[in-house]
């Protein structure tokens, strides 16, 4: 195939990507395009034949060539990236979710089943099995169960953030909560700020939405404010997405001064902030929180029970200004005809109401603290050093010994049935090539042995 | 406020809507815009002040005016329409979902709790409460439980559509299934064909996605093929969305000839079809189905258990070509970190595997047939006539007596605590002003009395 043929094919693909040519539209005539591009008609014919074979255009005999509908495209993956799959957020997510039984996941983002409140969940399920017919069969209300929203509103009030239950919306999951907010507030081409490093599925989601991702280095006290201010000035982002309590993956906690100054910058640059509180209950005590300081003027609080109660009963929530909750409710009804599965939401409500969730969290904090100490000792023997010791949670963001590369390490131990989370999957800017995120509830002696072995072999 | 000021405000709003001006961008200078529009600078100043008050732009002292981020906008409702709310799909959906206890919903889209398989659901919940820790706490796999996918694949095979379990994807709900497919295959400005009349939440969803809706009149055997061919020729839609078995709201069943000719047209015009099978199990026997005839080349099958098993355990599915399932799985992971709540999916799996779902469906068909006969007798006494007698399901699409308007009727009976579903909420083209969708499992003697009373008073 000649260069000229490729040029013609690229020109057509480009017009489709830029939406100068829409699905179903007739593509330029062979002679017309040949004249315009200064090539022979036979070159255009060859290019069109190849585009037909690729399913990009189709031929309507006697009528010409037309842009095919997307369903004919074989490459439908959302925003295919050139990333090595070991640091491709989507690949890492699917590997973790779909790993065969027996595969170890010391970097994954959840605790093992035996760390979750099994007895409480089982008791809740039995209670639900005895509930009213309506709970077991009906659609939930558009905002999700009122009782659970009241409980969440009361928790906010106890933290110093007084909210109405009508400022709380239940959604199908924490991830879906973020997706809905982004669909409402963002358009393709908008810019979103994230931390460097940040939760990798934030990046996968933002790519699906076609928004531009700009990352700001994260310090041990929150985002680097100088870099943050610069990013605001240069990129004029619409949104900033972060965790303040036990940031994923670093485990860092926002300091009061950083929180306050961050909000001043947000006000100056009209920035909306989404603060994901999913790990917050694992803190020993309440740290500075943007939503609480700001009173939900420009901060939107989101959370989920998947990490601290059960990922099998998906239930997320958002706390925000009433008009935002109203618009999100409409969007939730149009796209999902309601919120979380009422059965799932009821599991959450029961365990919150009967105190079993709280009891479990208190015990888990202690268990995690011990596991964190043990893990960091074992890791330091291998020369793997936590960047900071988190106040809570299950993550350790660790730096490898000098000269070691996390992706190489991950590829090596994959052969021994271990899935690691190499640093650059969390860093859109690629600054964490020598870091790993580890989960102290998922590590075991065998993992340290494999890591030691692998460290000796890799570059 | 002068016309000129309004013109300037409209010009800026238009530039924002057309994305000539993006969020965070500086708007034209006062003098520059004044010169360009042939107005005085003070007119532009007044217009900008009002736009600031409306939250559309904001002033950065010493720097100028900038487009505000959307979060500052108070009107965030997705695609606000000018429709009267009684025929606004979103309003009708929220009314039905959030109706207070005791409000009657004879037009709603689900059966009452006592029509659903309560005993089977309770038994399933008890069984789940005794399951492995992993089922109760872990995230589900990216495609949803393998066993359930096998069961669904086998059902397809029994209908004459041989599929691999890997061509089946479990998703959080039927609505979410459609949303994911549309997000993958459509872009704003694309055209989608729907039936006239069709399920109203299809319209709410398509508006959220910014696609153009073109409707084709539905006959007692499927879409009007002449009108369908014309719509294909004129509008070049990407997608057609329909139910073949027990169409919502008419209850009609696709005929074999219409099915076959429809697929020929789809092939000629490169049309992708989404066939929603949500009500299909309520048929007495298998009717012609586009997915089965087409073998999933250009037809995508979707379904859900919310209408026939439980809306409290949300679980939807799609059956499609492997590359489509693969892309949808990626999209599901990025936007929801997985599929349905594993607990919800397990309720479905258990009731399918132990035969209780099938037993319930067989009994429900009989119960619905009786209710349909009773309802149509009672309605005909009021001069309300079903457009056709469906082979199954719970809907009756009924025409009011001559000269009666369904919206007026709906407004009247709302005062008596009854929510009706007036025809034009199902008709994007507004052709069903004298129709109602009724649900034979949700009607009662008191409703016929109220309808009779209201018919005497309304125009």
GROMACS .gro file of N, CA and C in nm, chain A residues 218-354:
model
  411
  218UNK      N    1   0.103   1.573   4.434
  218UNK     CA    2   0.046   1.565   4.568
  218UNK      C    3   0.158   1.559   4.669
  219UNK      N    4   0.150   1.642   4.772
  219UNK     CA    5   0.251   1.640   4.879
  219UNK      C    6   0.195   1.563   4.997
  220UNK      N    7   0.270   1.553   5.103
  220UNK     CA    8   0.225   1.481   5.221
  220UNK      C    9   0.112   1.551   5.295
  221UNK      N   10   0.073   1.671   5.244
  221UNK     CA   11  -0.033   1.748   5.314
  221UNK      C   12  -0.146   1.787   5.219
  222UNK      N   13  -0.140   1.737   5.097
  222UNK     CA   14  -0.240   1.775   5.001
  222UNK      C   15  -0.171   1.822   4.874
  223UNK      N   16  -0.247   1.873   4.778
  223UNK     CA   17  -0.185   1.912   4.652
  223UNK      C   18  -0.082   2.023   4.669
  224UNK      N   19   0.020   2.021   4.586
  224UNK     CA   20   0.121   2.126   4.582
  224UNK      C   21   0.051   2.254   4.537
  225UNK      N   22   0.036   2.349   4.628
  225UNK     CA   23  -0.049   2.464   4.599
  225UNK      C   24   0.009   2.558   4.492
  226UNK      N   25   0.139   2.565   4.485
  226UNK     CA   26   0.199   2.648   4.380
  226UNK      C   27   0.166   2.590   4.243
  227UNK      N   28   0.187   2.459   4.232
  227UNK     CA   29   0.155   2.392   4.106
  227UNK      C   30   0.005   2.398   4.079
  228UNK      N   31  -0.074   2.390   4.185
  228UNK     CA   32  -0.219   2.394   4.171
  228UNK      C   33  -0.263   2.529   4.114
  229UNK      N   34  -0.210   2.635   4.173
  229UNK     CA   35  -0.247   2.769   4.126
  229UNK      C   36  -0.205   2.789   3.980
  230UNK      N   37  -0.087   2.738   3.948
  230UNK     CA   38  -0.038   2.748   3.810
  230UNK      C   39  -0.131   2.672   3.714
  231UNK      N   40  -0.172   2.553   3.756
  231UNK     CA   41  -0.260   2.473   3.671
  231UNK      C   42  -0.394   2.544   3.651
  232UNK      N   43  -0.442   2.609   3.754
  232UNK     CA   44  -0.567   2.683   3.741
  232UNK      C   45  -0.551   2.796   3.640
  233UNK      N   46  -0.439   2.864   3.650
  233UNK     CA   47  -0.416   2.980   3.563
  233UNK      C   48  -0.401   2.937   3.417
  234UNK      N   49  -0.323   2.832   3.396
  234UNK     CA   50  -0.293   2.790   3.259
  234UNK      C   51  -0.409   2.716   3.195
  235UNK      N   52  -0.470   2.624   3.270
  235UNK     CA   53  -0.565   2.531   3.208
  235UNK      C   54  -0.712   2.560   3.231
  236UNK      N   55  -0.744   2.651   3.327
  236UNK     CA   56  -0.884   2.684   3.355
  236UNK      C   57  -0.973   2.560   3.364
  237UNK      N   58  -0.939   2.469   3.456
  237UNK     CA   59  -1.019   2.348   3.467
  237UNK      C   60  -1.158   2.378   3.523
  238UNK      N   61  -1.254   2.292   3.490
  238UNK     CA   62  -1.390   2.304   3.544
  238UNK      C   63  -1.399   2.241   3.682
  239UNK      N   64  -1.321   2.136   3.702
  239UNK     CA   65  -1.343   2.048   3.816
  239UNK      C   66  -1.210   1.998   3.872
  240UNK      N   67  -1.208   1.975   4.004
  240UNK     CA   68  -1.095   1.909   4.069
  240UNK      C   69  -1.150   1.792   4.147
  241UNK      N   70  -1.085   1.678   4.133
  241UNK     CA   71  -1.133   1.552   4.189
  241UNK      C   72  -1.029   1.499   4.287
  242UNK      N   73  -1.068   1.472   4.410
  242UNK     CA   74  -0.968   1.429   4.508
  242UNK      C   75  -1.030   1.352   4.624
  243UNK      N   76  -0.946   1.286   4.706
  243UNK     CA   77  -0.986   1.239   4.840
  243UNK      C   78  -0.906   1.320   4.940
  244UNK      N   79  -0.973   1.375   5.038
  244UNK     CA   80  -0.901   1.452   5.140
  244UNK      C   81  -0.855   1.365   5.256
  245UNK      N   82  -0.942   1.272   5.296
  245UNK     CA   83  -0.909   1.184   5.408
  245UNK      C   84  -0.852   1.056   5.351
  246UNK      N   85  -0.728   1.027   5.377
  246UNK     CA   86  -0.667   0.903   5.330
  246UNK      C   87  -0.672   0.894   5.177
  247UNK      N   88  -0.596   0.985   5.116
  247UNK     CA   89  -0.592   0.993   4.970
  247UNK      C   90  -0.552   0.858   4.908
  248UNK      N   91  -0.616   0.823   4.799
  248UNK     CA   92  -0.582   0.703   4.725
  248UNK      C   93  -0.489   0.743   4.612
  249UNK      N   94  -0.365   0.696   4.602
  249UNK     CA   95  -0.304   0.584   4.673
  249UNK      C   96  -0.209   0.620   4.787
  250UNK      N   97  -0.181   0.751   4.809
  250UNK     CA   98  -0.072   0.783   4.901
  250UNK      C   99  -0.108   0.763   5.049
  251UNK      N  100  -0.237   0.767   5.083
  251UNK     CA  101  -0.276   0.760   5.222
  251UNK      C  102  -0.260   0.891   5.296
  252UNK      N  103  -0.221   0.997   5.223
  252UNK     CA  104  -0.198   1.126   5.288
  252UNK      C  105  -0.329   1.190   5.332
  253UNK      N  106  -0.317   1.282   5.427
  253UNK     CA  107  -0.431   1.355   5.480
  253UNK      C  108  -0.410   1.504   5.456
  254UNK      N  109  -0.512   1.568   5.408
  254UNK     CA  110  -0.509   1.712   5.381
  254UNK      C  111  -0.480   1.789   5.512
  255UNK      N  112  -0.391   1.885   5.507
  255UNK     CA  113  -0.369   1.968   5.626
  255UNK      C  114  -0.468   2.083   5.625
  256UNK      N  115  -0.488   2.143   5.744
  256UNK     CA  116  -0.585   2.252   5.755
  256UNK      C  117  -0.545   2.371   5.668
  257UNK      N  118  -0.417   2.403   5.666
  257UNK     CA  119  -0.373   2.520   5.588
  257UNK      C  120  -0.392   2.494   5.439
  258UNK      N  121  -0.357   2.373   5.395
  258UNK     CA  122  -0.374   2.343   5.252
  258UNK      C  123  -0.521   2.344   5.216
  259UNK      N  124  -0.605   2.290   5.304
  259UNK     CA  125  -0.749   2.288   5.276
  259UNK      C  126  -0.801   2.430   5.257
  260UNK      N  127  -0.763   2.515   5.349
  260UNK     CA  128  -0.815   2.652   5.346
  260UNK      C  129  -0.767   2.727   5.222
  261UNK      N  130  -0.637   2.715   5.195
  261UNK     CA  131  -0.583   2.787   5.079
  261UNK      C  132  -0.637   2.731   4.948
  262UNK      N  133  -0.660   2.602   4.947
  262UNK     CA  134  -0.716   2.539   4.828
  262UNK      C  135  -0.854   2.597   4.798
  263UNK      N  136  -0.932   2.615   4.902
  263UNK     CA  137  -1.066   2.669   4.882
  263UNK      C  138  -1.062   2.815   4.836
  264UNK      N  139  -0.962   2.889   4.884
  264UNK     CA  140  -0.947   3.027   4.836
  264UNK      C  141  -0.917   3.028   4.686
  265UNK      N  142  -0.826   2.940   4.646
  265UNK     CA  143  -0.794   2.930   4.502
  265UNK      C  144  -0.917   2.889   4.422
  266UNK      N  145  -0.992   2.793   4.477
  266UNK     CA  146  -1.111   2.746   4.406
  266UNK      C  147  -1.208   2.860   4.385
  267UNK      N  148  -1.222   2.943   4.486
  267UNK     CA  149  -1.313   3.056   4.476
  267UNK      C  150  -1.262   3.156   4.373
  268UNK      N  151  -1.133   3.182   4.377
  268UNK     CA  152  -1.075   3.278   4.284
  268UNK      C  153  -1.093   3.234   4.139
  269UNK      N  154  -1.082   3.104   4.114
  269UNK     CA  155  -1.086   3.054   3.978
  269UNK      C  156  -1.215   2.980   3.945
  270UNK      N  157  -1.315   2.995   4.032
  270UNK     CA  158  -1.446   2.936   4.005
  270UNK      C  159  -1.434   2.786   3.975
  271UNK      N  160  -1.367   2.717   4.063
  271UNK     CA  161  -1.344   2.575   4.045
  271UNK      C  162  -1.444   2.495   4.129
  272UNK      N  163  -1.503   2.394   4.069
  272UNK     CA  164  -1.587   2.301   4.143
  272UNK      C  165  -1.499   2.186   4.189
  273UNK      N  166  -1.522   2.140   4.310
  273UNK     CA  167  -1.441   2.032   4.366
  273UNK      C  168  -1.530   1.913   4.400
  274UNK      N  169  -1.487   1.794   4.359
  274UNK     CA  170  -1.555   1.672   4.402
  274UNK      C  171  -1.462   1.602   4.501
  275UNK      N  172  -1.509   1.588   4.623
  275UNK     CA  173  -1.428   1.529   4.730
  275UNK      C  174  -1.484   1.391   4.763
  276UNK      N  175  -1.407   1.289   4.733
  276UNK     CA  176  -1.451   1.151   4.747
  276UNK      C  177  -1.413   1.101   4.886
  277UNK      N  178  -1.514   1.074   4.969
  277UNK     CA  179  -1.493   1.038   5.109
  277UNK      C  180  -1.497   0.888   5.135
  278UNK      N  181  -1.481   0.808   5.030
  278UNK     CA  182  -1.500   0.663   5.041
  278UNK      C  183  -1.421   0.597   5.154
  279UNK      N  184  -1.300   0.647   5.181
  279UNK     CA  185  -1.216   0.582   5.283
  279UNK      C  186  -1.223   0.652   5.418
  280UNK      N  187  -1.302   0.759   5.427
  280UNK     CA  188  -1.295   0.849   5.542
  280UNK      C  189  -1.324   0.781   5.676
  281UNK      N  190  -1.414   0.684   5.678
  281UNK     CA  191  -1.447   0.623   5.807
  281UNK      C  192  -1.330   0.546   5.867
  282UNK      N  193  -1.228   0.519   5.784
  282UNK     CA  194  -1.113   0.445   5.837
  282UNK      C  195  -1.012   0.535   5.908
  283UNK      N  196  -1.040   0.665   5.909
  283UNK     CA  197  -0.953   0.756   5.984
  283UNK      C  198  -0.974   0.738   6.134
  284UNK      N  199  -0.873   0.766   6.216
  284UNK     CA  200  -0.893   0.757   6.362
  284UNK      C  201  -0.979   0.873   6.414
  285UNK      N  202  -0.974   0.986   6.349
  285UNK     CA  203  -1.055   1.101   6.388
  285UNK      C  204  -1.069   1.192   6.266
  286UNK      N  205  -1.158   1.288   6.278
  286UNK     CA  206  -1.195   1.370   6.162
  286UNK      C  207  -1.082   1.464   6.121
  287UNK      N  208  -1.038   1.453   5.995
  287UNK     CA  209  -0.935   1.542   5.943
  287UNK      C  210  -1.002   1.658   5.869
  288UNK      N  211  -0.926   1.761   5.829
  288UNK     CA  212  -0.986   1.872   5.756
  288UNK      C  213  -1.051   1.824   5.627
  289UNK      N  214  -1.170   1.872   5.602
  289UNK     CA  215  -1.241   1.826   5.485
  289UNK      C  216  -1.294   1.947   5.409
  290UNK      N  217  -1.271   1.946   5.280
  290UNK     CA  218  -1.310   2.059   5.196
  290UNK      C  219  -1.461   2.084   5.202
  291UNK      N  220  -1.539   1.976   5.198
  291UNK     CA  221  -1.685   1.992   5.199
  291UNK      C  222  -1.732   2.059   5.327
  292UNK      N  223  -1.668   2.025   5.438
  292UNK     CA  224  -1.711   2.079   5.567
  292UNK      C  225  -1.673   2.227   5.577
  293UNK      N  226  -1.548   2.261   5.536
  293UNK     CA  227  -1.505   2.401   5.542
  293UNK      C  228  -1.587   2.487   5.447
  294UNK      N  229  -1.614   2.434   5.330
  294UNK     CA  230  -1.681   2.510   5.225
  294UNK      C  231  -1.832   2.512   5.240
  295UNK      N  232  -1.885   2.418   5.315
  295UNK     CA  233  -2.030   2.413   5.331
  295UNK      C  234  -2.103   2.382   5.202
  296UNK      N  235  -2.041   2.311   5.113
  296UNK     CA  236  -2.103   2.264   4.988
  296UNK      C  237  -2.138   2.376   4.890
  297UNK      N  238  -2.069   2.488   4.899
  297UNK     CA  239  -2.093   2.593   4.801
  297UNK      C  240  -2.033   2.555   4.666
  298UNK      N  241  -1.909   2.513   4.670
  298UNK     CA  242  -1.849   2.466   4.544
  298UNK      C  243  -1.787   2.328   4.558
  299UNK      N  244  -1.803   2.267   4.675
  299UNK     CA  245  -1.753   2.131   4.694
  299UNK      C  246  -1.870   2.035   4.692
  300UNK      N  247  -1.853   1.924   4.625
  300UNK     CA  248  -1.952   1.816   4.619
  300UNK      C  249  -1.889   1.696   4.690
  301UNK      N  250  -1.960   1.644   4.788
  301UNK     CA  251  -1.908   1.527   4.861
  301UNK      C  252  -1.967   1.401   4.800
  302UNK      N  253  -1.882   1.300   4.775
  302UNK     CA  254  -1.934   1.171   4.731
  302UNK      C  255  -1.875   1.062   4.819
  303UNK      N  256  -1.941   0.948   4.822
  303UNK     CA  257  -1.892   0.837   4.903
  303UNK      C  258  -1.957   0.707   4.862
  304UNK      N  259  -1.918   0.601   4.927
  304UNK     CA  260  -1.963   0.468   4.891
  304UNK      C  261  -1.938   0.376   5.009
  305UNK      N  262  -2.010   0.264   5.011
  305UNK     CA  263  -1.989   0.165   5.117
  305UNK      C  264  -1.918   0.040   5.065
  306UNK      N  265  -1.874   0.046   4.941
  306UNK     CA  266  -1.813  -0.073   4.882
  306UNK      C  267  -1.681  -0.111   4.947
  307UNK      N  268  -1.607  -0.013   4.998
  307UNK     CA  269  -1.474  -0.043   5.052
  307UNK      C  270  -1.477  -0.076   5.200
  308UNK      N  271  -1.583  -0.035   5.268
  308UNK     CA  272  -1.584  -0.049   5.413
  308UNK      C  273  -1.697  -0.138   5.465
  309UNK      N  274  -1.794  -0.172   5.379
  309UNK     CA  275  -1.904  -0.259   5.422
  309UNK      C  276  -1.913  -0.380   5.330
  310UNK      N  277  -1.942  -0.357   5.203
  310UNK     CA  278  -1.951  -0.468   5.108
  310UNK      C  279  -1.953  -0.415   4.966
  311UNK      N  280  -1.874  -0.477   4.880
  311UNK     CA  281  -1.877  -0.442   4.737
  311UNK      C  282  -1.981  -0.525   4.664
  312UNK      N  283  -2.049  -0.614   4.735
  312UNK     CA  284  -2.152  -0.697   4.674
  312UNK      C  285  -2.288  -0.630   4.685
  313UNK      N  286  -2.298  -0.534   4.776
  313UNK     CA  287  -2.420  -0.455   4.790
  313UNK      C  288  -2.380  -0.313   4.753
  314UNK      N  289  -2.387  -0.283   4.623
  314UNK     CA  290  -2.334  -0.155   4.577
  314UNK      C  291  -2.426  -0.041   4.618
  315UNK      N  292  -2.365   0.060   4.678
  315UNK     CA  293  -2.445   0.176   4.719
  315UNK      C  294  -2.355   0.297   4.735
  316UNK      N  295  -2.379   0.400   4.657
  316UNK     CA  296  -2.302   0.523   4.669
  316UNK      C  297  -2.394   0.638   4.704
  317UNK      N  298  -2.334   0.752   4.734
  317UNK     CA  299  -2.416   0.869   4.766
  317UNK      C  300  -2.342   0.997   4.729
  318UNK      N  301  -2.419   1.103   4.712
  318UNK     CA  302  -2.362   1.235   4.690
  318UNK      C  303  -2.432   1.330   4.787
  319UNK      N  304  -2.356   1.425   4.841
  319UNK     CA  305  -2.411   1.531   4.926
  319UNK      C  306  -2.375   1.663   4.858
  320UNK      N  307  -2.476   1.741   4.824
  320UNK     CA  308  -2.451   1.861   4.745
  320UNK      C  309  -2.566   1.958   4.759
  321UNK      N  310  -2.550   2.074   4.696
  321UNK     CA  311  -2.655   2.176   4.696
  321UNK      C  312  -2.783   2.118   4.638
  322UNK      N  313  -2.898   2.165   4.687
  322UNK     CA  314  -3.025   2.108   4.642
  322UNK      C  315  -3.045   2.110   4.490
  323UNK      N  316  -3.007   2.219   4.423
  323UNK     CA  317  -3.034   2.222   4.279
  323UNK      C  318  -2.947   2.122   4.204
  324UNK      N  319  -2.831   2.093   4.258
  324UNK     CA  320  -2.744   1.993   4.198
  324UNK      C  321  -2.803   1.854   4.220
  325UNK      N  322  -2.851   1.828   4.342
  325UNK     CA  323  -2.914   1.700   4.372
  325UNK      C  324  -3.035   1.679   4.283
  326UNK      N  325  -3.111   1.785   4.263
  326UNK     CA  326  -3.230   1.777   4.178
  326UNK      C  327  -3.194   1.737   4.035
  327UNK      N  328  -3.093   1.803   3.980
  327UNK     CA  329  -3.051   1.774   3.843
  327UNK      C  330  -2.992   1.633   3.833
  328UNK      N  331  -2.917   1.592   3.934
  328UNK     CA  332  -2.860   1.457   3.933
  328UNK      C  333  -2.970   1.351   3.943
  329UNK      N  334  -3.074   1.382   4.017
  329UNK     CA  335  -3.185   1.288   4.029
  329UNK      C  336  -3.252   1.268   3.893
  330UNK      N  337  -3.275   1.376   3.823
  330UNK     CA  338  -3.331   1.364   3.687
  330UNK      C  339  -3.241   1.277   3.601
  331UNK      N  340  -3.113   1.303   3.607
  331UNK     CA  341  -3.019   1.228   3.523
  331UNK      C  342  -3.019   1.081   3.562
  332UNK      N  343  -3.029   1.054   3.691
  332UNK     CA  344  -3.031   0.916   3.740
  332UNK      C  345  -3.158   0.845   3.695
  333UNK      N  346  -3.268   0.916   3.691
  333UNK     CA  347  -3.393   0.853   3.646
  333UNK      C  348  -3.386   0.825   3.496
  334UNK      N  349  -3.334   0.920   3.419
  334UNK     CA  350  -3.327   0.901   3.273
  334UNK      C  351  -3.233   0.787   3.236
  335UNK      N  352  -3.124   0.771   3.309
  335UNK     CA  353  -3.022   0.674   3.269
  335UNK      C  354  -3.028   0.542   3.346
  336UNK      N  355  -3.099   0.539   3.458
  336UNK     CA  356  -3.101   0.417   3.538
  336UNK      C  357  -3.237   0.389   3.602
  337UNK      N  358  -3.335   0.475   3.574
  337UNK     CA  359  -3.468   0.462   3.631
  337UNK      C  360  -3.461   0.441   3.782
  338UNK      N  361  -3.376   0.519   3.848
  338UNK     CA  362  -3.367   0.511   3.994
  338UNK      C  363  -3.224   0.498   4.041
  339UNK      N  364  -3.211   0.473   4.171
  339UNK     CA  365  -3.080   0.470   4.234
  339UNK      C  366  -3.027   0.331   4.257
  340UNK      N  367  -2.971   0.305   4.376
  340UNK     CA  368  -2.915   0.173   4.403
  340UNK      C  369  -3.026   0.068   4.413
  341UNK      N  370  -2.988  -0.056   4.398
  341UNK     CA  371  -3.081  -0.165   4.423
  341UNK      C  372  -3.136  -0.146   4.565
  342UNK      N  373  -3.267  -0.140   4.581
  342UNK     CA  374  -3.323  -0.121   4.715
  342UNK      C  375  -3.276  -0.227   4.815
  343UNK      N  376  -3.253  -0.348   4.768
  343UNK     CA  377  -3.202  -0.451   4.860
  343UNK      C  378  -3.063  -0.413   4.908
  344UNK      N  379  -2.978  -0.366   4.817
  344UNK     CA  380  -2.844  -0.325   4.855
  344UNK      C  381  -2.848  -0.207   4.952
  345UNK      N  382  -2.931  -0.110   4.922
  345UNK     CA  383  -2.940   0.008   5.008
  345UNK      C  384  -2.991  -0.031   5.147
  346UNK      N  385  -3.077  -0.131   5.151
  346UNK     CA  386  -3.132  -0.175   5.280
  346UNK      C  387  -3.024  -0.243   5.364
  347UNK      N  388  -2.934  -0.318   5.299
  347UNK     CA  389  -2.822  -0.377   5.374
  347UNK      C  390  -2.743  -0.265   5.441
  348UNK      N  391  -2.718  -0.158   5.367
  348UNK     CA  392  -2.644  -0.045   5.424
  348UNK      C  393  -2.722   0.018   5.539
  349UNK      N  394  -2.851   0.043   5.516
  349UNK     CA  395  -2.931   0.109   5.619
  349UNK      C  396  -2.935   0.029   5.749
  350UNK      N  397  -2.957  -0.100   5.736
  350UNK     CA  398  -2.967  -0.183   5.856
  350UNK      C  399  -2.836  -0.179   5.935
  351UNK      N  400  -2.724  -0.195   5.868
  351UNK     CA  401  -2.597  -0.201   5.940
  351UNK      C  402  -2.556  -0.065   5.996
  352UNK      N  403  -2.604   0.042   5.935
  352UNK     CA  404  -2.580   0.174   5.994
  352UNK      C  405  -2.671   0.191   6.115
  353UNK      N  406  -2.797   0.156   6.099
  353UNK     CA  407  -2.895   0.182   6.204
  353UNK      C  408  -2.871   0.096   6.329
  354UNK      N  409  -2.826  -0.029   6.308
  354UNK     CA  410  -2.811  -0.116   6.425
  354UNK      C  411  -2.673  -0.109   6.488
   0.00000   0.00000   0.00000
